[in-house]
Amino acid sequence: MSTCSPHLRSASVPYCYLAELTCSGSKSPFWSKAKTERGRQRAQTRPMGFTMSLNFLLLVAVGATNILSLYHLSSTSFFLRPKAPTTPPPVPDHLVRQLHTIRATFSHLTRFHPAQKTPISSAPSDLLSFSRISPIASPCHDYPELLYQYMNYTPWSLCPKDDAHIAESLILRGCHPLPRRRCFSRTPLSPKRSDPDSNVIWSSYPSSCKSFKCLNPKLGFDFSTQNFMFYKSELDLTIPQLMDIAKRANSVIRLGIDIGGGTGNFAVAMRQRNVTILTTTMNFGAPYSEANAVRGMVPLHAQLQQRLPVFDGAVDLVRCGHAVNRWIPVPVIEFLFSDMGRMLRGGGFLWIDHFFSKEVDFENLCKPLIMRLGYKVVKWATGQKTDTSGIKNREVYLTALMQKPKSRCQLEQYNICLQTNSVSSSDAAQFYL
C-alpha cells in the first residue's frame, strides 16, 4: 500500500511515483519507460564514441602515410643525388699536344674566315700596314715562354748567344717556320777550309770541347766516308752498288736528299760522283749542322714532322738512316714516307738504311706501311740488332732499296693485283719494265 499522501500525488506525480517505487519496491510502467529512455540514450552515445575512435584511427593512418611518403621521397632524392665529380684520369701528353694543335688550327682558320664581318678599325692605316709583317706558325702561340726567349733580342745587333737550342725546342714542338728576327747571326772570325776548327762558334756543347776532333767519332765526327764504300753484311748497301743498280735500270741519280744525315758523310761521298745531296739535320747534342756547313754541304734545319721544303718530283734519291726508326709515332712515319714519295720523281730510288724497330712492330706495322707505297723492291734485307738496346727490346734492322714507278698507271695496276692476290712480290717487277 502506498504511503504517499493524496496531496503529494496530485502535486507531483513523478516524485510520488518514485516514492511509491521506493516504498513498495514494485515495478510500475513508468519505471520501465524511464529505463527504456536511458537505454536509448546509451545506445545513441555508443555509436558516437565508435565513430570518433574510427576517425582518430583514420587520422593516425593518414599522418603515418604522409610521414612514410616524405621518408621515401627523401631517401630517393638521396640516392638520385648526383655524385660528387671524381678526378678524371690524366690525359696522355700526345693527346694534349694534338688538342693544342687542333685548337691552334681552328684559331688560325677562324682568323682568316671570320664568322661575321668585323667593324672597321679606327687604327691609323700606317699601323695596319705593318701589323702582320712576319706571320708565325700557329703552334708557336702554345709555347709563349719559349717564344718570348727566342724573340727577346735587340734589333740591329748580334743575336743572343747560343739560342740555337731554343730555336730547336720550338721547331720540335711544331713552331715552324720560326718568326723572323732583325738581328745579326754569329759567324766565325776567320774561317778556313783547310782548318775546320776555325769555324767553331758553339759553346752550348761540352765547354771543354772547342774542336770537331773532341766530339764522339761514333756519331759521325770522324768525317769518314768509308762506311758507304765497303760491303760488310747483307744489311749494307754501298754507293758503287747503288750507282750500278741505277745504271742497269736506265735511271740517273743527280740530286738527292739525306734525311737525318748527321754530319753529312753520305753527301760528301756522293759529291765525289757529281751528285748533289741535301741533308736534313737537327743538333741533338752535337753540332751536326755546323759539321755539314764546314764540309761544304747544305744542312736543311728541319724536323721530321714537317713537310720538307723540296719541290714535288724533284729528286732522284731519298735516303733515310738511323734518324728514321720505329720510336717515331706511326702516323708521323706514314706521313714521312708519303712526303718522301712526293719528292721522288718517277723511277727514283728510296733507300731505307738500317731502319730498326721491335720485331713484332716490324711485322705488324712497319712492313705493311712500307709495302703500301707500291714501290718495286730492289733489295730487302733484315737482321737482328745486336747491341744492348737491340737485345733488350728484341729489335731488328731493315735495309731496303725501292724504286718508284715511272707512271701512275703502273702503280694503280700493281695495287689492283696486290688487292686481288694475283701477283706475288717476286713477280711485281714486271709492272716496272
PDB file of C-alpha atoms in Angstrom, residues 41-57:
ATOM      1  CA  GLN A  41      20.491   7.346 -24.750  1.00  0.00           C
ATOM      2  CA  ARG A  42      23.252   4.856 -24.086  1.00  0.00           C
ATOM      3  CA  ALA A  43      22.655   3.302 -27.497  1.00  0.00           C
ATOM      4  CA  GLN A  44      22.974   6.706 -29.129  1.00  0.00           C
ATOM      5  CA  THR A  45      26.139   7.509 -27.169  1.00  0.00           C
ATOM      6  CA  ARG A  46      27.852   4.222 -28.079  1.00  0.00           C
ATOM      7  CA  PRO A  47      27.891   4.753 -31.921  1.00  0.00           C
ATOM      8  CA  MET A  48      29.174   8.306 -31.441  1.00  0.00           C
ATOM      9  CA  GLY A  49      32.200   7.061 -29.458  1.00  0.00           C
ATOM     10  CA  PHE A  50      32.872   4.376 -32.059  1.00  0.00           C
ATOM     11  CA  THR A  51      32.770   6.980 -34.845  1.00  0.00           C
ATOM     12  CA  MET A  52      35.200   9.227 -33.006  1.00  0.00           C
ATOM     13  CA  SER A  53      37.584   6.309 -32.483  1.00  0.00           C
ATOM     14  CA  LEU A  54      37.343   5.391 -36.143  1.00  0.00           C
ATOM     15  CA  ASN A  55      38.032   8.986 -37.204  1.00  0.00           C
ATOM     16  CA  PHE A  56      41.017   9.111 -34.884  1.00  0.00           C
ATOM     17  CA  LEU A  57      42.412   5.907 -36.384  1.00  0.00           C
TER      18      LEU A  57
END
